Coordinates of C-alpha atoms in Angstrom, one line a residue:
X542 CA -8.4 -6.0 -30.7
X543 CA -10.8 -8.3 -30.4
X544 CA -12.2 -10.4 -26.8
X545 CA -9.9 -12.8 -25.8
X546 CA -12.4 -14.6 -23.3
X547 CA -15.9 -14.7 -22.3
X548 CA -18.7 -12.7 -22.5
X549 CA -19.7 -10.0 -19.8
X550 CA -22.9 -12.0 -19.4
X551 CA -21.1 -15.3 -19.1
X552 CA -18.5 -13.6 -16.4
X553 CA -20.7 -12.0 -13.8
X554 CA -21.9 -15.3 -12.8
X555 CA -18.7 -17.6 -13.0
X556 CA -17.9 -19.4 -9.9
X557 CA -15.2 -22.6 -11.3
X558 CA -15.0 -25.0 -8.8
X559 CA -12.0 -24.3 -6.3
X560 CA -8.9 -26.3 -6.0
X561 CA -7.7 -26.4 -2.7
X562 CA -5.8 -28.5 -0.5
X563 CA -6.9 -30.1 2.1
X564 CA -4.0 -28.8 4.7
X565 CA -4.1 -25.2 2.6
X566 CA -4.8 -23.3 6.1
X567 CA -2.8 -25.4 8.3
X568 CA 0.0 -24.8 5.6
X569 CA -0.6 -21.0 5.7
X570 CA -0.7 -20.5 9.5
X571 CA 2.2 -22.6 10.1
X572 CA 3.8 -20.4 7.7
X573 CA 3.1 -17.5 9.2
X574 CA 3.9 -18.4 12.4
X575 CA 7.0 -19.4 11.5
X576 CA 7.4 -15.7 9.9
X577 CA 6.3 -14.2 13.2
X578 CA 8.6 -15.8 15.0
X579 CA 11.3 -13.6 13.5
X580 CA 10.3 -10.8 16.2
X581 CA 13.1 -8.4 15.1
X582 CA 11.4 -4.9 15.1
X583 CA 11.0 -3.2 11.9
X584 CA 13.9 0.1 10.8
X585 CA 12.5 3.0 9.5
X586 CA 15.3 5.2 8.8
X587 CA 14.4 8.7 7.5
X588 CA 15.7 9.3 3.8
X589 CA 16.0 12.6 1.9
X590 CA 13.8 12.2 -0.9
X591 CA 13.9 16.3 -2.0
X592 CA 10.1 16.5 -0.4
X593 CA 9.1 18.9 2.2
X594 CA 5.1 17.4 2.0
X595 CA 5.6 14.0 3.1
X596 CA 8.1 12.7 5.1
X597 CA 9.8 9.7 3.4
X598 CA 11.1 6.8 5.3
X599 CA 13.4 3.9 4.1
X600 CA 11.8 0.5 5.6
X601 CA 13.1 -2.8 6.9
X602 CA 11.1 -5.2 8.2
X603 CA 11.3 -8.9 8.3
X604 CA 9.8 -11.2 5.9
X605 CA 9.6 -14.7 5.2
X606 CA 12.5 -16.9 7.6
X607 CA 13.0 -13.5 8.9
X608 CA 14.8 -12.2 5.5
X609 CA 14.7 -8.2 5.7
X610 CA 12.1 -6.4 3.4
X611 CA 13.0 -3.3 2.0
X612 CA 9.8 -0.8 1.5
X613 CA 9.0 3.2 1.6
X614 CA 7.4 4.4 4.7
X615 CA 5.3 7.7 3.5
X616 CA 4.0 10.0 6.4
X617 CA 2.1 13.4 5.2
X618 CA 4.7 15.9 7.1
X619 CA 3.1 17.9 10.4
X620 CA 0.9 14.7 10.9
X621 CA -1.1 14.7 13.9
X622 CA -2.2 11.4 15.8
X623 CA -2.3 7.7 14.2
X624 CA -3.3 8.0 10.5
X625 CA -5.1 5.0 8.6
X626 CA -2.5 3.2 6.1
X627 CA -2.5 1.6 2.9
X628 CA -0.4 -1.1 2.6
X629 CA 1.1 -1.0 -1.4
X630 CA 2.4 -4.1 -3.6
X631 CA 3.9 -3.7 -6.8
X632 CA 3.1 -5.6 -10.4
X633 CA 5.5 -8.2 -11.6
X634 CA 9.3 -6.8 -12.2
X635 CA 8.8 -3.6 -10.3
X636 CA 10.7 -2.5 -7.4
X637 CA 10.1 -0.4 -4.8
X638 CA 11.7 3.1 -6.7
X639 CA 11.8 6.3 -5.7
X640 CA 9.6 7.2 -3.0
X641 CA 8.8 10.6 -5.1
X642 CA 6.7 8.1 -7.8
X643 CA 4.5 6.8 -4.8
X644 CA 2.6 10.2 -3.7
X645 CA -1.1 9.3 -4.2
X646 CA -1.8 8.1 -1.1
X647 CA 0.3 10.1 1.1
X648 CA -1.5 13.3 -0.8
X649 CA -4.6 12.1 0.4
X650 CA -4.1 11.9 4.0
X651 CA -2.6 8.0 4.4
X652 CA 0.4 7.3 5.5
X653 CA 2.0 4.6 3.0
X654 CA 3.8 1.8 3.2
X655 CA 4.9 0.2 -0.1
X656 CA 7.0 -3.0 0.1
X657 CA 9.5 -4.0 -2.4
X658 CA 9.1 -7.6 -3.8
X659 CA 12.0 -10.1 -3.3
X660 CA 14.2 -10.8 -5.8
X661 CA 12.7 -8.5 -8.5
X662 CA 13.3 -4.7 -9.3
X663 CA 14.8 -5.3 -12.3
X664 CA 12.1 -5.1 -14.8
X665 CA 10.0 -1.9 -14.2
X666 CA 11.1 0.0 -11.2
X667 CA 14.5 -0.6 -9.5
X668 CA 14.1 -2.9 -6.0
X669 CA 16.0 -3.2 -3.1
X670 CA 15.1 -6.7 -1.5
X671 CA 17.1 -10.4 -2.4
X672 CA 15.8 -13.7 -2.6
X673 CA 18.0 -15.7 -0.2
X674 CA 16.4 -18.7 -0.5
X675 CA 17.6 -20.8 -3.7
X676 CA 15.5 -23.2 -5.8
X677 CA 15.4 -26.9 -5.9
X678 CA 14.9 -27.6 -8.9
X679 CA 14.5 -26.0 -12.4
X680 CA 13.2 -23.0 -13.5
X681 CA 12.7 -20.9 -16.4
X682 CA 13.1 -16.8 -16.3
X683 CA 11.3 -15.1 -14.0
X684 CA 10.6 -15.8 -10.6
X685 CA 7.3 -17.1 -10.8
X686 CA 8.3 -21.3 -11.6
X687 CA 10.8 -20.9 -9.0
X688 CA 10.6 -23.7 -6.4
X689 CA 7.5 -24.8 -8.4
X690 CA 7.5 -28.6 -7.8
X691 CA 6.9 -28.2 -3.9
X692 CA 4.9 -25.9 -2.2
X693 CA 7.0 -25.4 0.8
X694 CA 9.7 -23.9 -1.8
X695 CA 7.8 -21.8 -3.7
X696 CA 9.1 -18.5 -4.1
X697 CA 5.2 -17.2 -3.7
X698 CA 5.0 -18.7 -0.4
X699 CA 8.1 -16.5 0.7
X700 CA 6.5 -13.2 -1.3
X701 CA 2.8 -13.7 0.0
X702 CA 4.2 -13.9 3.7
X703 CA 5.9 -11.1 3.2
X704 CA 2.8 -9.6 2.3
X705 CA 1.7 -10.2 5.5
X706 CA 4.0 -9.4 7.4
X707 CA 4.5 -5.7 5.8
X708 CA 1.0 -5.3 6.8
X709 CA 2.6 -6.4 10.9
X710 CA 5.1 -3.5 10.2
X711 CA 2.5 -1.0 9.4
X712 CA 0.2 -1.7 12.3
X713 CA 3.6 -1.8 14.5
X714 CA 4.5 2.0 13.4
X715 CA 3.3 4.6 15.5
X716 CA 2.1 6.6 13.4
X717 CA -0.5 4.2 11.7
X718 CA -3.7 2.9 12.8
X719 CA -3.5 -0.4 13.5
X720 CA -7.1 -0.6 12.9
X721 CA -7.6 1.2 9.8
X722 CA -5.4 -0.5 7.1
X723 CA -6.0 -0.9 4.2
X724 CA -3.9 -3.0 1.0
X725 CA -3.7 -2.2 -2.4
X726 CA -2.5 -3.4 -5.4
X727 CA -2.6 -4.4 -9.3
X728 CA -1.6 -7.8 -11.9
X729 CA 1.3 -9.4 -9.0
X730 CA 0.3 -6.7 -6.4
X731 CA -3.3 -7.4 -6.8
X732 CA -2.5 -10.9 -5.7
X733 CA -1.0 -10.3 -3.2
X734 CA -3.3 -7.5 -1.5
X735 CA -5.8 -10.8 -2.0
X736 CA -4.1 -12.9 0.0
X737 CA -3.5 -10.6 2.7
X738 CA -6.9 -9.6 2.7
X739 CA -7.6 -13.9 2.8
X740 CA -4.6 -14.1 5.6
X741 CA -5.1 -10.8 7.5
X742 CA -7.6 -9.9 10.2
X743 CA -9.1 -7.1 10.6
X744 CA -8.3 -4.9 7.4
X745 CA -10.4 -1.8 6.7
X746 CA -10.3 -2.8 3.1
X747 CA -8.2 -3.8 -0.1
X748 CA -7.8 -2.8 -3.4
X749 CA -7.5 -5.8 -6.0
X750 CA -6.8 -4.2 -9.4
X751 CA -6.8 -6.4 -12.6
X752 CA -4.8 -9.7 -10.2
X753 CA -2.8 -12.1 -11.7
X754 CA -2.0 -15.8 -9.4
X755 CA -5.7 -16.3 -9.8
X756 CA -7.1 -19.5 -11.4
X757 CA -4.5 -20.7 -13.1
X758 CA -5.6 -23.5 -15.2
X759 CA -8.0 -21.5 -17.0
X760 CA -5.2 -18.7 -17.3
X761 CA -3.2 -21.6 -19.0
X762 CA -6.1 -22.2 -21.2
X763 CA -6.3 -18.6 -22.3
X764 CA -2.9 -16.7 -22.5
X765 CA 0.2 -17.6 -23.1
X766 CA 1.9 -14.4 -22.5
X767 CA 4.2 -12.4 -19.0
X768 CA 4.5 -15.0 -16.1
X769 CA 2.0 -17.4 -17.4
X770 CA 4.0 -17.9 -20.4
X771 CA 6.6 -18.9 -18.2
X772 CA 4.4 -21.7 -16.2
X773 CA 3.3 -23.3 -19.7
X774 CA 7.0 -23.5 -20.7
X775 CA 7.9 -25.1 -17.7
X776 CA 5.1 -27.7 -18.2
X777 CA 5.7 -28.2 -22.1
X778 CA 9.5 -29.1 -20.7
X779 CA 8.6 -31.2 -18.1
X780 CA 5.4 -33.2 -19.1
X781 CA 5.2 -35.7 -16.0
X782 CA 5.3 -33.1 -13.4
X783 CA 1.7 -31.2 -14.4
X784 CA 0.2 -32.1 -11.3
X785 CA 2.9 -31.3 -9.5
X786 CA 2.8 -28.0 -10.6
X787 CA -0.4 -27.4 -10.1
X788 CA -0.7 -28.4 -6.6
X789 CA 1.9 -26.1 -5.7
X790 CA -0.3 -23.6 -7.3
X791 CA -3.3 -24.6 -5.9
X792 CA -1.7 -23.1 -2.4
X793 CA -1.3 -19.7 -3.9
X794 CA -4.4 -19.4 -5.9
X795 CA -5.7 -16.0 -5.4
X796 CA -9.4 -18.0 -5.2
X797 CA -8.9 -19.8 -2.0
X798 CA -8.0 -16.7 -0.3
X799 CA -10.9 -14.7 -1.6
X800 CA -12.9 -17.1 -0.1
X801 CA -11.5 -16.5 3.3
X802 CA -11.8 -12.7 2.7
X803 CA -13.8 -10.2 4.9
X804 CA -12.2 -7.0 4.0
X805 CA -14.9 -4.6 1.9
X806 CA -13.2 -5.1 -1.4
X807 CA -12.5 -2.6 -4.9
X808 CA -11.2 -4.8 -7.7
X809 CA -11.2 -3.7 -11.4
X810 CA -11.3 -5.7 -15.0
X811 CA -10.2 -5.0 -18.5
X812 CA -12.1 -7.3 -20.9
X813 CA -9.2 -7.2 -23.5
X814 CA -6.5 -8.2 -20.9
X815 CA -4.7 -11.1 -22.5
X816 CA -2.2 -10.4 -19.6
X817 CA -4.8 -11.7 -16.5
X818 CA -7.7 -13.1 -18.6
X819 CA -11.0 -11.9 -17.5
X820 CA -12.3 -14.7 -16.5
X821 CA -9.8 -15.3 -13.9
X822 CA -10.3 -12.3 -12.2
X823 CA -14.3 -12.7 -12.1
X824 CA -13.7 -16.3 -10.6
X825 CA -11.7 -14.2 -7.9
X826 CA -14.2 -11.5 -7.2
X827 CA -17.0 -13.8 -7.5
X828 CA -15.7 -16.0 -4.9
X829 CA -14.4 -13.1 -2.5
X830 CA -16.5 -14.0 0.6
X831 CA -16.7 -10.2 1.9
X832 CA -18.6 -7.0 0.4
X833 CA -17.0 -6.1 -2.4
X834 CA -17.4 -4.4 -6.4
X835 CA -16.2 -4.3 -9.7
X836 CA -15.1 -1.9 -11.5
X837 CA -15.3 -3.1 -15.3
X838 CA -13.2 -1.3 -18.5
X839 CA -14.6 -2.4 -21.8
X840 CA -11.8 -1.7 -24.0
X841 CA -8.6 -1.6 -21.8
X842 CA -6.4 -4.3 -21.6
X843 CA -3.8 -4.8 -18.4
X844 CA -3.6 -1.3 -17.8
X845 CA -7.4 -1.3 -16.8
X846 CA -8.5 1.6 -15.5
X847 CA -5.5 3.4 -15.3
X848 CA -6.4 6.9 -13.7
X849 CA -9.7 6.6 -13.6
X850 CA -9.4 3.1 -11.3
X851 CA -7.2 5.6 -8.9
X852 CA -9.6 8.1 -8.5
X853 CA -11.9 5.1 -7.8
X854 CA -9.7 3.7 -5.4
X855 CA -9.1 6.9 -3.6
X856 CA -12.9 7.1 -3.1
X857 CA -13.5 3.9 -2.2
X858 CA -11.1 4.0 0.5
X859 CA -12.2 7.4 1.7
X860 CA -15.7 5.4 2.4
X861 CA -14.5 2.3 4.2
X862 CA -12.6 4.6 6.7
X863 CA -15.7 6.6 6.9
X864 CA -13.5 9.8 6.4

């Protein structure tokens, strides 16, 4: 097929202009500390999974308002001392699974927690964590114009602090490193392993494969396919709320939390990905304030890399925890 955005030549150097709020990180560490506030110790109940490498734990923790988080706890088996962790989030639709199709970084020495996303599973993988909170107002299918009109009732406000706050239950387990954690993720996960790396201190390093929730006007202006599909049908329906939609946005644009980033970074690119447009997800790397590179896939759409971006992820992480 052929490119659906810019030119390599024209990517490596764009910066758009940032849209944030003026309150964007008052509103986030109010947020959060509201979250934290919900002090109720994560579970980790062990679950027979059939694996005798890897010892498999099933995870609560609370999120956003305190709501429990389901997640997989992953622990190479015979371990010996605190272990550095990689934090996992999943791609739009997917739930958390079966702990047997989340081995990679438990095979390479990590201990892994993957956190289910509220209110999906029922896409891709099967999940395990609600949504309490309703909306108030429309929305169209999907989750991601739910509570769009206000930013306090976004439903990415609630997932993106329970981003957070997964990364809290990792560093809380005893067997994790609280200092050597790292996130991970790709398209929805890759967002949010960006904003924890803009909202967490202190990570060892994050993964940000092919994000989505990045720059959304110019995603508007490109696709019109997945979630962003469902943002430009919620606009064409209601025509005087644009700007109201897009300031809620702006407080979940994965640009403003690159900036804020520190975190050596991986991401990865397809140049045919009419899913997350290129161009968005050069305006987040190019802003991402800490050390960082991209891995770029000429041909590949929204799968990017695919096993080739693992093996690149499993080395990168290998050198920012100096193993």
């Amino acid at each position: 097929m052929p490119r659906v955005d810019m030119p390599l030549t024209d990517l490596v150097g764009y910066l758009p202009e940032r849209e944030e709020p003026a309150d964007f990180a008052e509103f986030w560490a109010e947020t959060l500390a509201e979250a934290r506030s919900h002090d109720e110790a994560p579970t980790c109940t062990p679950y027979d999974a059939g694996l005798t490498l890897v010892d498999v734990y099933d995870v609560r923790f609370p999120g956003y308002g305190g709501h429990p988080v389901a997640g997989w706890l992953l622990v190479p088996a015979g371990a010996d001392g605190p272990l550095p962790c990689v934090v996992g989030y999943l791609g739009n639709g997917g739930g958390r699974g079966f702990p047997f199709e989340w081995l990679t970084w438990a095979n390479a020495g990590y201990v892994h927690l993957l956190m289910d996303t509220r209110g999906q599973g029922g896409k891709l993988q099967p999940g395990a964590t609600g949504d309490p909170v309703g909306s108030s107002g429309p929305v169209t299918p999907g989750t991601i114009t739910r509570g769009i009109l206000d930013p306090h009732d976004y439903y990415y406000r609630r997932v993106y602090t329970d981003a957070v706050r997964a990364v809290d239950a990792a560093r809380a387990h005893p067997a994790v490193d609280p200092a050597r954690v790292v996130v991970a993720g790709g398209s929805q996960g890759g967002s949010l392993a960006l904003a924890a790396a803009g909202l967490c201190d202190g990570l060892a390093g994050a993964v940000v494969d092919v994000p989505s929730l990045c720059h959304f006007r110019r995603a508007l202006d490109v696709v019109e396919g997945n979630a962003y599909q469902e943002i430009w049908m919620f606009l064409r329906t209601h025509r005087d709320r644009v700007e109201d939609v897009f300031r809620t946005l702006s407080y979940v644009d994965g640009l403003n939390f690159a900036a804020r980033a520190t975190a050596p970074a991986l991401f990865s690119v397809g140049l045919m990905d009419v899913t997350c447009p290129p161009s968005t997800v050069y305006a987040a790397y190019n802003h991402y304030a800490g050390d960082k590179n991209i891995n770029v896939y000429p041909y590949n759409q929204h799968e990017g890399g695919g096993g080739y971006q693992t093996l690149e992820a499993l080395r990168f992480v290998r050198s920012v925890l100096k193993l």
